[in-house]
């Protein structure tokens, strides 16, 4: 697309009479940015929950046992259409009710759980000798 193309014209004339992308030149791989902004989408939502808990038990005045558990959990939903129906680089949309849809979606779920135990003490060994 020529860099001398007026931006306001691109915005006003993003669709042809059939509702597809208006073609300005013979090079169909140059997509009108206003057509893409109007027709393309990419939605992402993410939920996350994490936390931890620790327990410590004093066995003697110098020896203790500690346990910890932590979790990190998240889920992500994503959907997008990289090539909207009617985009010039793909050619015009078929006539009738059957329209080309290039749509992707995915859901990812991740959970990580960490656990540890510790037996520890603080004793002056000179008093034992």
Short mmCIF file of C-alpha atoms in Angstrom, two decimals:
data_model
loop_
_atom_site.label_atom_id
_atom_site.label_comp_id
_atom_site.label_asym_id
_atom_site.label_seq_id
_atom_site.Cartn_x
_atom_site.Cartn_y
_atom_site.Cartn_z
CA UNK A 1 0.00 0.00 0.00
CA UNK A 2 1.41 3.38 -0.94
CA UNK A 3 2.59 5.56 1.92
CA UNK A 4 0.77 8.48 0.25
CA UNK A 5 -2.65 6.84 0.87
CA UNK A 6 -4.75 9.17 3.06
CA UNK A 7 -5.51 7.59 6.46
CA UNK A 8 -9.04 9.00 6.59
CA UNK A 9 -9.82 7.36 3.23
CA UNK A 10 -8.58 4.00 4.52
CA UNK A 11 -10.88 4.34 7.51
CA UNK A 12 -13.94 5.39 5.46
CA UNK A 13 -13.44 2.76 2.74
CA UNK A 14 -12.39 -0.32 4.70
CA UNK A 15 -15.30 -2.44 3.31
CA UNK A 16 -16.40 -3.09 -0.25
CA UNK A 17 -20.08 -3.48 -1.25
CA UNK A 18 -20.07 -7.17 -0.19
CA UNK A 19 -18.65 -6.39 3.28
CA UNK A 20 -15.17 -7.70 2.47
CA UNK A 21 -11.98 -5.70 2.70
CA UNK A 22 -11.80 -3.01 0.03
CA UNK A 23 -8.86 -3.72 -2.29
CA UNK A 24 -6.75 -0.65 -3.11
CA UNK A 25 -3.99 -2.28 -5.14
CA UNK A 26 -3.04 -5.48 -6.89
CA UNK A 27 -0.91 -6.47 -3.87
CA UNK A 28 -3.41 -8.32 -1.68
CA UNK A 29 -0.92 -9.01 1.11
CA UNK A 30 -1.12 -5.36 2.23
CA UNK A 31 -4.08 -5.32 4.55
CA UNK A 32 -5.92 -2.12 5.44
CA UNK A 33 -5.13 -1.53 9.14
CA UNK A 34 -8.64 -0.14 9.77
CA UNK A 35 -10.20 -3.34 8.41
CA UNK A 36 -8.03 -5.39 10.76
CA UNK A 37 -8.90 -3.18 13.75
CA UNK A 38 -12.60 -3.59 12.99
CA UNK A 39 -12.62 -7.33 12.27
CA UNK A 40 -9.74 -9.00 14.08
CA UNK A 41 -9.84 -9.84 17.78
CA UNK A 42 -7.61 -11.48 20.38
CA UNK A 43 -9.14 -12.04 23.81
CA UNK A 44 -7.21 -13.32 26.82
CA UNK A 45 -8.47 -13.83 30.36
CA UNK A 46 -6.40 -15.26 33.18
CA UNK A 47 -7.20 -16.26 36.75
CA UNK A 48 -4.57 -16.99 39.36
CA UNK A 49 -4.60 -18.21 42.93
CA UNK A 50 -1.58 -18.91 45.09
CA UNK A 51 -0.79 -19.26 48.73
CA UNK A 52 1.14 -21.22 51.32
CA UNK A 53 0.95 -22.52 54.83
CA UNK A 54 3.69 -23.43 57.30
CA UNK A 55 3.56 -25.41 60.57
CA UNK A 56 6.36 -25.49 63.11
CA UNK A 57 6.49 -27.84 66.09
CA UNK A 58 9.03 -27.39 68.87
CA UNK A 59 10.16 -30.93 69.85
CA UNK A 60 12.57 -29.79 72.60
CA UNK A 61 13.97 -26.44 73.67
CA UNK A 62 16.67 -26.77 70.94
CA UNK A 63 15.03 -29.01 68.26
CA UNK A 64 12.07 -28.28 65.98
CA UNK A 65 10.24 -29.79 63.00
CA UNK A 66 8.77 -27.57 60.30
CA UNK A 67 6.57 -28.40 57.30
CA UNK A 68 5.50 -26.07 54.47
CA UNK A 69 3.09 -26.44 51.54
CA UNK A 70 2.63 -23.88 48.77
CA UNK A 71 0.45 -23.84 45.66
CA UNK A 72 0.41 -21.73 42.51
CA UNK A 73 -2.63 -22.33 40.26
CA UNK A 74 -3.63 -20.44 37.11
CA UNK A 75 -5.96 -20.86 34.16
CA UNK A 76 -5.92 -18.93 30.90
CA UNK A 77 -8.64 -18.70 28.24
CA UNK A 78 -7.70 -17.32 24.84
CA UNK A 79 -9.56 -16.92 21.54
CA UNK A 80 -8.60 -15.07 18.39
CA UNK A 81 -9.11 -14.82 14.64
CA UNK A 82 -5.83 -14.13 12.86
CA UNK A 83 -7.47 -13.87 9.44
CA UNK A 84 -10.95 -12.30 9.56
CA UNK A 85 -13.55 -13.31 7.00
CA UNK A 86 -13.29 -11.07 3.97
CA UNK A 87 -9.61 -10.18 4.38
CA UNK A 88 -8.26 -9.38 0.90
CA UNK A 89 -5.13 -11.53 1.25
CA UNK A 90 -7.41 -14.59 1.57
CA UNK A 91 -9.69 -13.61 -1.29
CA UNK A 92 -13.37 -12.71 -1.01
CA UNK A 93 -15.64 -14.61 1.34
CA UNK A 94 -17.75 -17.31 -0.34
CA UNK A 95 -21.29 -16.34 -1.35
CA UNK A 96 -24.26 -17.51 0.72
CA UNK A 97 -24.33 -18.59 4.33
CA UNK A 98 -20.97 -20.37 4.35
CA UNK A 99 -18.30 -17.90 5.41
CA UNK A 100 -14.66 -18.67 5.98
CA UNK A 101 -13.81 -18.61 9.67
CA UNK A 102 -10.24 -18.96 10.81
CA UNK A 103 -10.72 -19.02 14.56
CA UNK A 104 -8.57 -20.44 17.33
CA UNK A 105 -9.18 -20.93 20.99
CA UNK A 106 -7.41 -22.63 23.83
CA UNK A 107 -7.56 -23.11 27.57
CA UNK A 108 -4.45 -23.70 29.64
CA UNK A 109 -4.41 -24.82 33.26
CA UNK A 110 -1.28 -25.01 35.39
CA UNK A 111 -0.90 -26.13 38.99
CA UNK A 112 2.32 -26.31 40.94
CA UNK A 113 2.49 -27.64 44.50
CA UNK A 114 5.68 -27.48 46.55
CA UNK A 115 6.20 -29.26 49.90
CA UNK A 116 9.15 -29.40 52.23
CA UNK A 117 9.98 -30.64 55.70
CA UNK A 118 12.81 -29.49 57.91
CA UNK A 119 14.22 -30.93 61.10
CA UNK A 120 16.51 -28.36 62.67
CA UNK A 121 18.18 -27.64 65.95
CA UNK A 122 20.35 -25.12 67.73
CA UNK A 123 22.46 -26.71 70.44
CA UNK A 124 25.81 -25.74 71.88
CA UNK A 125 27.87 -28.94 71.59
CA UNK A 126 30.45 -27.79 74.17
CA UNK A 127 27.94 -28.40 76.96
CA UNK A 128 27.69 -32.07 75.90
CA UNK A 129 31.44 -32.73 76.28
#
